[in-house]
Short mmCIF file of C-alpha atoms in Angstrom, two decimals:
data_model
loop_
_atom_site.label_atom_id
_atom_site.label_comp_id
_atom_site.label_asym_id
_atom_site.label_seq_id
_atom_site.Cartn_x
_atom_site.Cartn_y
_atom_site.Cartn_z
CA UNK Z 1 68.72 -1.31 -4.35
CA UNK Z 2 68.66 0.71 -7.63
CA UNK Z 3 71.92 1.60 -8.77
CA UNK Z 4 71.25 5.19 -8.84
CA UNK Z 5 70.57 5.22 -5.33
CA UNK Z 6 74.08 3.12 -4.24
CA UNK Z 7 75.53 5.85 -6.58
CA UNK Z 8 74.45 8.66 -4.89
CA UNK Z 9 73.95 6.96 -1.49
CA UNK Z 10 76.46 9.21 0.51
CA UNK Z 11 74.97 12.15 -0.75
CA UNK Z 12 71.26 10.94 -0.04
CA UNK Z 13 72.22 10.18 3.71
CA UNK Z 14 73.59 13.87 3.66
CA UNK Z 15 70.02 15.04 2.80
CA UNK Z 16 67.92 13.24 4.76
CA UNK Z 17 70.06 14.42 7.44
CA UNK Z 18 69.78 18.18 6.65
CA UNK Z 19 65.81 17.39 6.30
CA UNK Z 20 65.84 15.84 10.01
CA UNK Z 21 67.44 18.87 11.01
CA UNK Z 22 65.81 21.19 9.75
CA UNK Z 23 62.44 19.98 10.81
CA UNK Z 24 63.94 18.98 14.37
CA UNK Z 25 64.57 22.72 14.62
CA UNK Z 26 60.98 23.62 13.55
CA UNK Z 27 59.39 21.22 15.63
CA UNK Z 28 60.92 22.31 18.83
CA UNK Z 29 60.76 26.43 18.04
CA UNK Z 30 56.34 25.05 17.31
CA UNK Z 31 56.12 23.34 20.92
CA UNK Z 32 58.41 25.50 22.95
CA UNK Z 33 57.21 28.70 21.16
CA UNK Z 34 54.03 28.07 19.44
CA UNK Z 35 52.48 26.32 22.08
CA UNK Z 36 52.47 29.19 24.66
CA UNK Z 37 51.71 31.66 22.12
CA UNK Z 38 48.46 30.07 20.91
CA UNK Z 39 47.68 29.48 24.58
CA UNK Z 40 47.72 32.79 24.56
CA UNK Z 41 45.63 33.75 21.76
CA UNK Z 42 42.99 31.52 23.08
CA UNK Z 43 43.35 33.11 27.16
CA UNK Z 44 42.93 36.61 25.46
CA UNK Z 45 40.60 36.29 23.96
CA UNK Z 46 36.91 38.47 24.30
CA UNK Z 47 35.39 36.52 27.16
CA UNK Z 48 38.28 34.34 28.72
CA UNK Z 49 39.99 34.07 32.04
CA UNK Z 50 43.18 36.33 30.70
CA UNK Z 51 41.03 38.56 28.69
CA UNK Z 52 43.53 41.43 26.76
CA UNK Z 53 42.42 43.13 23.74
CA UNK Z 54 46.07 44.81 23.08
CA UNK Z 55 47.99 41.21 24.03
CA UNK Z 56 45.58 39.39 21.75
CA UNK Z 57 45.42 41.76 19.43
CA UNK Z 58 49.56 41.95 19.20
CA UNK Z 59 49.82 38.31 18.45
CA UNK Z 60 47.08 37.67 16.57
CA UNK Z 61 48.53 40.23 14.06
CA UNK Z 62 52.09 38.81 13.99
CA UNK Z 63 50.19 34.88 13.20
CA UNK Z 64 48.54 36.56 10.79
CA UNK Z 65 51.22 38.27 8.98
CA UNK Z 66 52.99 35.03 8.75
CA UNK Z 67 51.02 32.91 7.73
CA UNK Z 68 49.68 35.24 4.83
CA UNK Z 69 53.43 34.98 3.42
CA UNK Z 70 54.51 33.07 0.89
CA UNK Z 71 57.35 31.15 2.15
CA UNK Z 72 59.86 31.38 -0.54
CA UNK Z 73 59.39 35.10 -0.14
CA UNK Z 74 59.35 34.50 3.88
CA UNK Z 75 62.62 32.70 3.66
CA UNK Z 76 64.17 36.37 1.42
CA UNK Z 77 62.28 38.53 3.32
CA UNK Z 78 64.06 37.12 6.79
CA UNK Z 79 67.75 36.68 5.21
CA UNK Z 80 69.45 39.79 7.31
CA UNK Z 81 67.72 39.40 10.22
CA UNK Z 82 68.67 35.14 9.78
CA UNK Z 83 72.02 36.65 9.01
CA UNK Z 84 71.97 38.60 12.44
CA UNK Z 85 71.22 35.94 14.42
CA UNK Z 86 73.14 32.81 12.67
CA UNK Z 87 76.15 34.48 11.31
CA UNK Z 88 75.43 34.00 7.82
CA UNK Z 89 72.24 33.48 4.90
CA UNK Z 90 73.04 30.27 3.88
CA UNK Z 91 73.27 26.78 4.84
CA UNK Z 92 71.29 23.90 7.20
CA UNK Z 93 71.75 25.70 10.12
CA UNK Z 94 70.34 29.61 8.23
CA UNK Z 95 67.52 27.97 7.07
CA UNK Z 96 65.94 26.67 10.44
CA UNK Z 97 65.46 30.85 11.09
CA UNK Z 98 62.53 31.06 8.67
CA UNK Z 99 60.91 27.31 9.50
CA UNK Z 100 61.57 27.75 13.19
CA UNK Z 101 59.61 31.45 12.71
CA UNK Z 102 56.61 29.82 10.30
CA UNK Z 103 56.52 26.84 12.28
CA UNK Z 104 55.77 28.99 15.24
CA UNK Z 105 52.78 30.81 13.47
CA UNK Z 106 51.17 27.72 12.16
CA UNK Z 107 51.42 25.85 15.23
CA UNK Z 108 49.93 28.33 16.98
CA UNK Z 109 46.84 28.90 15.10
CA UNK Z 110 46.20 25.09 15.58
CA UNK Z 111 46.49 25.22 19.02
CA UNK Z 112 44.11 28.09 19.54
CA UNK Z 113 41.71 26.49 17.32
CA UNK Z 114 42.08 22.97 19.55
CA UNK Z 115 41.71 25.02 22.72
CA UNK Z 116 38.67 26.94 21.35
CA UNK Z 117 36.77 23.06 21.07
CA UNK Z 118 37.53 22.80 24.59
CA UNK Z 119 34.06 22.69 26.57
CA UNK Z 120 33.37 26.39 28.39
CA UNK Z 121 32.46 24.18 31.27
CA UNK Z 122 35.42 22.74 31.79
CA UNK Z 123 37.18 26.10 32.25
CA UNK Z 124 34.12 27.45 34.24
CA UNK Z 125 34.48 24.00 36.66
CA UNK Z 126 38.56 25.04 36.99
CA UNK Z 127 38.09 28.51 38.08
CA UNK Z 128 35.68 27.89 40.19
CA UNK Z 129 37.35 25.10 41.90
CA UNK Z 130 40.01 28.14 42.58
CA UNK Z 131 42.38 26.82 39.97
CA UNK Z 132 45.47 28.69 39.41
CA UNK Z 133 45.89 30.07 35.75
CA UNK Z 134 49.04 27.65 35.53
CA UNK Z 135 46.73 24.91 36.92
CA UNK Z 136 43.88 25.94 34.04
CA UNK Z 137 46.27 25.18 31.55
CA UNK Z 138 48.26 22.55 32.39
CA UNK Z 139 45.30 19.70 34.45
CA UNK Z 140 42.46 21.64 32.25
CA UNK Z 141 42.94 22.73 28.89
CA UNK Z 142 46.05 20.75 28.04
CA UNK Z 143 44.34 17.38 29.09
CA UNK Z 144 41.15 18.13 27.40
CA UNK Z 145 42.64 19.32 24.46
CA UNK Z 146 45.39 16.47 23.81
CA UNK Z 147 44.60 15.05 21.18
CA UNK Z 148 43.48 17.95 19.12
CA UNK Z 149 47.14 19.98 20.11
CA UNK Z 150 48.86 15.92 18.91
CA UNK Z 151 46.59 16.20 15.21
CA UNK Z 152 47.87 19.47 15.19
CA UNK Z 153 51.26 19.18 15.45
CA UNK Z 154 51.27 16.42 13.23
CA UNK Z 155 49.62 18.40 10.17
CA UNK Z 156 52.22 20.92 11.62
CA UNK Z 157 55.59 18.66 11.00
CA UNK Z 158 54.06 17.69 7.59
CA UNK Z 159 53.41 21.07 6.31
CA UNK Z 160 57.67 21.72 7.66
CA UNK Z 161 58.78 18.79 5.68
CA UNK Z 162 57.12 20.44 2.42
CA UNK Z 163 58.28 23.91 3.66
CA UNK Z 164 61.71 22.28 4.05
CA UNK Z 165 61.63 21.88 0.33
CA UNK Z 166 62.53 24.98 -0.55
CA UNK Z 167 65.16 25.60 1.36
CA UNK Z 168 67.58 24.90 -1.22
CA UNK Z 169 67.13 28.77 -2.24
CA UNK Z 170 69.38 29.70 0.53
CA UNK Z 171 71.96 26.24 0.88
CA UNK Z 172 69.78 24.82 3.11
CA UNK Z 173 70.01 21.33 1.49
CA UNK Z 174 66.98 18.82 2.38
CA UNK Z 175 65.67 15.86 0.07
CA UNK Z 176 63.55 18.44 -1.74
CA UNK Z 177 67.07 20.44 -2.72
CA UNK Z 178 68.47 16.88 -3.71
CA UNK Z 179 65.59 16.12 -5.72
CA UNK Z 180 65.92 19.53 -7.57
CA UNK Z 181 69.95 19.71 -8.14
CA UNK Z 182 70.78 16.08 -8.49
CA UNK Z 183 67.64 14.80 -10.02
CA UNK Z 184 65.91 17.68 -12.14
CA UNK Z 185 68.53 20.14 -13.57
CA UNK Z 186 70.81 16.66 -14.34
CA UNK Z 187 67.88 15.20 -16.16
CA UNK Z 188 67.76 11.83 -13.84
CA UNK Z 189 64.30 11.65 -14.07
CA UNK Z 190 64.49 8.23 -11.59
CA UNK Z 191 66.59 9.52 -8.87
CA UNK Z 192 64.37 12.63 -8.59
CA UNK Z 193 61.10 9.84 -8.39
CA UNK Z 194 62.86 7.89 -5.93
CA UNK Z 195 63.43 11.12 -3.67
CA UNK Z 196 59.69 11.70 -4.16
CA UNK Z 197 58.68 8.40 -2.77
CA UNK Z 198 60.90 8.74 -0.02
CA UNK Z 199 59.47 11.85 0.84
CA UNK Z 200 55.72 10.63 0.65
CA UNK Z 201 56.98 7.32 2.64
CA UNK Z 202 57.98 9.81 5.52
CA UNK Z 203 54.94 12.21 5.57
CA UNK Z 204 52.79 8.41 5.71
CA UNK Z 205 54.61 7.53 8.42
CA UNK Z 206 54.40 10.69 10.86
CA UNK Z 207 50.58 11.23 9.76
CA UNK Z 208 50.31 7.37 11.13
CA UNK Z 209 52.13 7.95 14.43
CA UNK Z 210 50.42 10.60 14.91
CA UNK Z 211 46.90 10.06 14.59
CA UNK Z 212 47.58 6.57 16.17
CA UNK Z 213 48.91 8.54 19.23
CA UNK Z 214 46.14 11.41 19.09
CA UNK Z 215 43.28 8.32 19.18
CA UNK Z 216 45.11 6.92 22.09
CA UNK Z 217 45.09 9.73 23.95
CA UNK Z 218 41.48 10.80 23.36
CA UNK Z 219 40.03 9.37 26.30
CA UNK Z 220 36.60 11.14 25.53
#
């Protein structure tokens, strides 16, 4: 091991840790949270079995408006109301507010668009088979759909990691704040590499797991 990295190993564990975290956070507020809501995007829509202009039109706003955000200026915008709800602005536990509340916008857009490939007969077969609208979703769409709602989530947790970056405005921490503090404004040119590969490593790794589990699934 590089001597840089026994030298700052302590502190390295300490950020991969706050990374975990913070993307733990963002991937449970994008499957207990997003997943519903972009369920419901697609069921409101013009045309389906749930069909609401105001519902659709009410959440289909709010995606919208986050996504459009920049992040960094996400993360500001949300610092009272992160303060509100956490206690305080800053630190690991602050900074899953924003990525919990992006990560439930971007999920959500993915899942309607996975939903929306699903065949119209499929849905036409369920209701007419008297399927219950919890039945639709859960034996229909949700097993047609699998491994488009598994890519999904995977491009999801990649695009948190990179969000995660920046969390370091507000004391979140992260690798990405390590990187930056320890490794850029201290001139260590290697250490800040080293975080880089790390980094890459990890988003290799969960794009592999995840497309290895979305082909497994796909029993089309």
């Amino acid at each position: 091991m590089p001597e840089i990295l026994v030298q700052y190993e302590a502190e390295i564990w300490i950020s991969i840790g706050e990374t975990f975290t913070m993307v733990g956070v963002a991937i449970l507020a994008a499957i207990l949270l997003g997943l519903p809501v972009g369920t419901l995007l697609f069921l409101c829509r013009k045309g389906q079995i749930l069909e609401n202009r105001f519902v659709f039109s009410i959440l289909n706003l709010f995606v919208n408006v986050i996504r459009s955000f920049p992040f960094l200026l996400l993360v500001v915008f949300l610092i009272p109301f992160t303060r509100l709800i956490i206690g305080t602005a800053i630190g690991t536990a602050a900074a899953t507010v924003p990525l919990s509340i992006i990560a439930i916008a971007h999920y959500s857009r993915l899942v309607e668009q996975s939903l929306l490939d699903v065949p119209k007969g499929v849905l036409e077969a369920a209701v007419s088979m008297g399927a219950s609208v919890k039945e639709v979703i859960l034996k229909f769409l949700y097993v047609e759909a699998r491994s488009g709602l598994i890519l999904g989530l995977t491009t999801s947790i990649i695009s948190f990691i990179s969000y995660s970056t920046i969390m370091g405005v507000v004391g979140g921490g992260g690798i990405g704040d390590f990187a930056i503090r320890y490794g850029y404004q201290q001139f260590k040119t290697d250490l800040m590499i080293y975080m880089i590969i790390i980094m890459v490593i990890l988003v290799q790794l969960i794009q592999f797991i995840g497309t290895t589990v979305s082909r497994i699934s796909d029993k089309r």
